[in-house]
Amino acid sequence: MPPAVEAAPWLPLRTLTHTTPAGPVAIPLDDLDPYRDLDDPVPPARLDADEAAEWQRIFDSAVALLAATGTAPGPGRLDPARIRAVVPYGRTALDPPAPPTVGVSASSGDSFGAMLISRPGSALALAETLVHEFQHSKLAALLHLFPLLDDDREERYYAPWRADPRHLTGLLHGAYAFTGVAGFWRDRLAQPEHAETAAYHFALRRLQSRLVVRTLLTSGRLTAPGQRLVSGLARTLDGWLREPVAPAALARARTAAALHRTQWRLRNVAAADGPDGALRFRPDRAFWPDTRTHAFATRPAAPLAPDEHLAAGDPAAALDGYTEALARDPADPHARSGWIVARAALDPGPATRRTLARPELLQPQPSR
């Protein structure tokens, strides 16, 4: 953009453009709106010209990825022309380099088709995130039209993509969004350049989404429209769970899912249930980073750390590493969750299954 235009008393809105059969489409790349942060008003965070050009370059590649699956509708497919705005988050210049995954993304039920995204260094990650956030927009529109569930807003449910307990509306949003994400990766299975990563993410997200759908269906709080919606998700996911996936990728996905659930319970759940049999939560629970979901996407070529041994299919070496880590810090939930999952892989008997179901019984509790 010419300096004279930037120096004018007004700032033109940047756009991301792409060509469709109906002609060119321009989607706002909004670095100006005061309410683009989904919270309190914020000042403009103008992208420099190089960063704006990089957004256009990676968006072009993401659109090409989405177009590669054709125009037929299906879970995880998206016509980019339906996007109403992309709000860049946290970056105004090219330096430092963008991470290969999306660090932050969000959307609002009051702004259909708009999404806040931190620019990744990968078109694949951007394409996945566009699908993910548009799924949230679609569900938010439905929630404006129909009551889908009776939610008391109590945050007490496990969500496989969160560090904290969630309420039912959060579970529904997650199930709908990640079913779309599973469909996105399913469409990549036949693409040689993405096949290994796609097999892992498809296997992981279909498993996690089906777990949450089961929670929703058994909660007793869905309305009739909500029941139809969630039952439809269940039918889709049940069909996908029968589809073959490369055994190594499937094993890593199941391990990553078990690790997340185990660590979530160790960090959030108190050993004793409440008087009504409901989960009681630890008073010292706090946010924790999920470092395993993406790390398990590919098999490590030369594993060193315990997590890498587990991802490589060597639970014995992983168990040794986790045991050493627990000798240094017996209360480390990351090491303890790895130890529990590795031990279960080596000895898949009733005792280890019980430990996987209630890992918090092995975790030191906070002093009172």
Coordinates of C-alpha atoms in Angstrom, one line a residue, residues 12-288:
P12 CA -8.7 1.8 4.4
L13 CA -9.8 -1.7 5.4
R14 CA -7.5 -4.5 4.2
T15 CA -9.1 -7.5 2.5
L16 CA -8.3 -11.1 1.7
T17 CA -9.3 -11.8 -1.9
H18 CA -9.9 -14.9 -3.9
T19 CA -11.7 -15.9 -7.1
T20 CA -14.8 -17.9 -7.2
P21 CA -16.9 -19.1 -10.2
A22 CA -19.2 -16.2 -9.5
G23 CA -16.3 -13.7 -9.5
P24 CA -13.8 -12.3 -7.1
V25 CA -14.6 -12.2 -3.4
A26 CA -13.0 -9.8 -0.9
I27 CA -13.1 -10.7 2.8
P28 CA -12.2 -8.0 5.3
L29 CA -8.9 -8.6 7.1
D30 CA -10.0 -6.4 10.0
D31 CA -7.2 -4.8 12.0
L32 CA -9.3 -1.6 12.8
D33 CA -12.6 -2.4 14.4
P34 CA -12.7 -1.4 18.1
Y35 CA -14.7 -4.6 19.1
R36 CA -12.6 -7.1 17.1
D37 CA -11.1 -8.6 20.3
L38 CA -14.6 -9.9 21.5
D39 CA -14.3 -7.9 24.7
D40 CA -13.6 -4.3 25.6
P41 CA -12.8 -1.8 22.9
V42 CA -9.2 -1.9 21.6
P43 CA -7.2 0.5 19.4
P44 CA -6.3 -0.4 15.8
A45 CA -3.4 -2.8 15.4
R46 CA -2.4 -2.0 11.8
L47 CA -0.6 -4.8 10.0
D48 CA 2.5 -3.7 8.1
A49 CA 2.5 -4.3 4.4
D50 CA 4.6 -7.4 4.6
E51 CA 2.4 -9.1 7.2
A52 CA -0.7 -8.2 5.2
A53 CA 0.9 -9.8 2.1
E54 CA 1.8 -12.9 4.1
W55 CA -1.9 -13.2 5.2
Q56 CA -2.9 -13.1 1.6
R57 CA -0.3 -15.7 0.5
I58 CA -1.2 -18.2 3.2
F59 CA -5.0 -17.5 2.7
D60 CA -4.6 -18.3 -1.0
S61 CA -3.0 -21.6 -0.1
A62 CA -5.7 -22.4 2.5
V63 CA -8.4 -21.7 0.0
A64 CA -6.7 -24.0 -2.5
L65 CA -6.7 -26.8 0.2
L66 CA -10.4 -26.3 0.9
A67 CA -11.2 -26.2 -2.8
A68 CA -9.3 -29.5 -3.4
T69 CA -12.2 -31.5 -1.9
G70 CA -14.7 -30.2 -4.4
T71 CA -18.0 -28.3 -4.0
A72 CA -20.2 -31.0 -2.6
P73 CA -21.4 -30.2 0.9
G74 CA -20.1 -32.3 3.8
P75 CA -18.8 -32.1 7.4
G76 CA -15.6 -30.2 7.4
R77 CA -16.1 -28.5 4.0
L78 CA -16.2 -24.8 3.7
D79 CA -16.8 -22.3 0.9
P80 CA -14.5 -19.4 1.9
A81 CA -16.9 -16.9 0.3
R82 CA -19.2 -17.5 3.3
I83 CA -16.6 -16.0 5.7
R84 CA -17.5 -12.5 6.7
A85 CA -14.3 -11.3 8.2
V86 CA -10.9 -12.5 9.5
V87 CA -9.5 -10.6 12.4
P88 CA -5.7 -11.0 12.8
Y89 CA -4.6 -11.6 16.4
G90 CA -1.3 -10.7 18.0
R91 CA 0.9 -10.1 15.0
T92 CA 1.4 -6.9 13.1
A93 CA 4.8 -7.7 11.4
L94 CA 6.5 -10.8 10.0
D95 CA 9.1 -11.1 12.8
P96 CA 9.2 -13.3 14.8
P97 CA 8.3 -16.2 12.5
A98 CA 4.7 -17.5 12.9
P99 CA 4.3 -20.9 14.7
P100 CA 3.3 -23.9 12.5
T101 CA -0.1 -24.2 14.3
V102 CA -2.7 -21.7 15.2
G103 CA -2.1 -20.3 18.7
V104 CA -5.4 -18.4 19.2
S105 CA -8.7 -18.5 17.4
A106 CA -12.2 -17.5 18.5
S107 CA -15.6 -16.4 17.2
S108 CA -18.7 -14.7 18.5
G109 CA -22.3 -15.8 18.2
D110 CA -23.2 -12.2 17.6
S111 CA -20.9 -11.9 14.5
F112 CA -21.8 -14.7 12.0
G113 CA -18.9 -15.8 9.8
A114 CA -16.3 -13.5 11.5
M115 CA -13.3 -15.2 13.2
L116 CA -10.3 -14.0 15.2
I117 CA -7.1 -15.9 14.3
S118 CA -3.4 -15.7 15.0
R119 CA -1.7 -16.2 11.7
P120 CA 0.1 -19.6 11.5
G121 CA 3.0 -20.4 9.3
S122 CA 1.1 -23.2 7.7
A123 CA -1.8 -23.0 5.2
L124 CA -3.0 -26.4 6.4
A125 CA -3.4 -25.0 10.0
L126 CA -5.2 -21.9 8.7
A127 CA -7.6 -24.0 6.6
E128 CA -8.4 -26.3 9.6
T129 CA -9.0 -23.2 11.8
L130 CA -11.3 -21.6 9.2
V131 CA -13.4 -24.8 9.2
H132 CA -13.4 -24.9 13.0
E133 CA -14.5 -21.4 13.6
F134 CA -17.2 -21.5 10.9
Q135 CA -18.6 -24.5 12.6
H136 CA -18.9 -22.4 15.8
S137 CA -20.7 -19.7 13.7
K138 CA -23.2 -22.1 12.3
L139 CA -24.0 -23.6 15.7
A140 CA -24.3 -20.1 17.2
A141 CA -26.9 -19.2 14.5
L142 CA -28.9 -22.3 15.4
L143 CA -28.7 -21.5 19.1
H144 CA -30.2 -18.0 18.2
L145 CA -33.1 -19.8 16.5
F146 CA -33.8 -22.8 18.7
P147 CA -33.2 -23.8 22.3
L148 CA -31.0 -26.9 21.8
L149 CA -30.4 -27.8 25.5
D150 CA -31.3 -26.8 29.0
D151 CA -28.0 -25.7 30.4
D152 CA -27.5 -24.8 34.1
R153 CA -24.1 -23.4 33.0
E154 CA -22.3 -25.4 35.7
E155 CA -18.8 -26.3 34.5
R156 CA -18.4 -29.9 35.4
Y157 CA -17.9 -31.9 32.2
Y158 CA -14.8 -33.2 30.5
A159 CA -14.0 -31.7 27.1
P160 CA -11.0 -33.4 25.3
W161 CA -9.8 -30.1 23.8
R162 CA -9.8 -28.0 27.0
A163 CA -7.8 -27.8 30.2
D164 CA -10.8 -26.9 32.4
P165 CA -14.2 -28.4 33.0
R166 CA -17.0 -27.1 30.7
H167 CA -20.7 -26.5 30.8
L168 CA -23.1 -28.3 28.4
T169 CA -23.2 -25.4 25.8
G170 CA -19.4 -25.5 25.7
L171 CA -19.5 -29.2 25.1
L172 CA -22.1 -28.8 22.3
H173 CA -19.9 -26.2 20.6
G174 CA -16.9 -28.4 20.9
A175 CA -18.6 -31.5 19.6
Y176 CA -20.0 -29.6 16.6
A177 CA -16.7 -27.8 15.8
F178 CA -14.5 -30.8 16.2
T179 CA -16.8 -33.1 14.2
G180 CA -16.2 -30.6 11.4
V181 CA -12.5 -30.7 12.0
A182 CA -12.6 -34.5 11.9
G183 CA -14.3 -34.2 8.5
F184 CA -11.7 -31.8 7.3
W185 CA -8.9 -34.3 8.1
R186 CA -10.9 -37.1 6.6
D187 CA -10.9 -35.3 3.3
R188 CA -7.1 -35.1 3.5
L189 CA -6.6 -38.8 3.9
A190 CA -6.2 -39.4 0.2
Q191 CA -3.7 -36.6 -0.3
P192 CA -0.1 -38.1 0.0
E193 CA 1.5 -34.9 1.3
H194 CA -1.0 -34.9 4.3
A195 CA -1.9 -38.5 4.7
E196 CA 0.1 -39.3 7.9
T197 CA -1.0 -36.2 9.7
A198 CA -4.5 -36.5 8.5
A199 CA -4.9 -40.1 9.6
Y200 CA -3.8 -39.1 13.2
H201 CA -6.0 -36.0 13.5
F202 CA -9.0 -37.8 11.9
A203 CA -8.7 -40.7 14.3
L204 CA -8.2 -38.4 17.3
R205 CA -11.0 -35.9 16.6
R206 CA -13.6 -38.6 15.7
L207 CA -12.8 -40.4 19.0
Q208 CA -12.9 -37.3 21.1
S209 CA -16.0 -35.9 19.5
R210 CA -17.9 -39.1 19.9
L211 CA -17.0 -39.2 23.6
V212 CA -18.5 -35.7 24.1
V213 CA -21.6 -36.6 22.0
R214 CA -22.2 -39.5 24.3
T215 CA -22.0 -37.1 27.3
L216 CA -24.6 -34.8 25.6
L217 CA -26.9 -37.7 24.7
T218 CA -26.9 -39.1 28.3
S219 CA -27.2 -35.7 30.1
G220 CA -31.0 -35.6 29.8
R221 CA -30.8 -31.9 29.0
L222 CA -31.2 -31.8 25.2
T223 CA -34.4 -30.3 23.7
A224 CA -36.1 -32.1 20.8
P225 CA -34.2 -30.1 18.2
G226 CA -31.0 -30.6 20.2
Q227 CA -31.6 -34.3 20.4
R228 CA -32.0 -34.4 16.6
L229 CA -28.8 -32.4 16.1
V230 CA -26.6 -34.4 18.5
S231 CA -28.1 -37.7 17.2
G232 CA -27.0 -36.7 13.7
L233 CA -23.5 -36.0 14.9
A234 CA -23.5 -39.5 16.6
R235 CA -24.5 -41.2 13.3
T236 CA -21.8 -39.4 11.4
L237 CA -19.1 -40.2 13.9
D238 CA -20.2 -43.8 14.3
G239 CA -19.8 -44.2 10.6
W240 CA -16.4 -42.6 10.6
L241 CA -15.2 -44.8 13.6
R242 CA -15.7 -47.8 11.3
E243 CA -13.5 -46.4 8.6
P244 CA -9.9 -47.8 8.5
V245 CA -7.0 -45.7 9.5
A246 CA -3.3 -46.4 9.4
P247 CA -2.6 -48.6 12.5
A248 CA 0.4 -46.5 13.7
A249 CA -1.6 -43.2 13.4
L250 CA -4.6 -44.8 15.1
A251 CA -2.4 -46.0 18.0
R252 CA -0.9 -42.5 18.5
A253 CA -4.4 -41.0 18.4
R254 CA -5.7 -43.4 21.1
T255 CA -2.7 -42.8 23.2
A256 CA -2.9 -39.0 22.9
A257 CA -6.6 -39.1 23.8
A258 CA -5.9 -41.3 26.9
L259 CA -3.1 -38.9 27.9
H260 CA -5.3 -35.9 27.7
R261 CA -8.2 -37.4 29.7
T262 CA -5.8 -38.8 32.3
Q263 CA -3.9 -35.5 32.8
W264 CA -7.2 -33.6 32.9
R265 CA -8.5 -35.7 35.7
L266 CA -5.2 -35.5 37.6
R267 CA -5.2 -31.8 37.4
N268 CA -8.9 -31.1 37.9
V269 CA -10.6 -33.9 39.9
A270 CA -10.4 -34.5 43.6
A271 CA -10.0 -38.1 44.7
A272 CA -13.3 -38.4 46.5
D273 CA -16.7 -37.8 44.8
G274 CA -19.1 -35.3 46.2
P275 CA -22.0 -36.4 48.5
D276 CA -24.3 -36.7 45.4
G277 CA -21.8 -38.8 43.5
A278 CA -20.8 -35.9 41.3
L279 CA -17.2 -35.0 40.6
R280 CA -15.5 -32.7 43.1
F281 CA -12.8 -30.5 41.7
R282 CA -9.4 -29.7 43.2
P283 CA -9.1 -26.3 44.8
D284 CA -5.6 -25.8 43.3
R285 CA -6.6 -26.5 39.7
A286 CA -5.3 -24.1 37.1
F287 CA -4.7 -23.8 33.3
W288 CA -2.2 -26.3 31.9

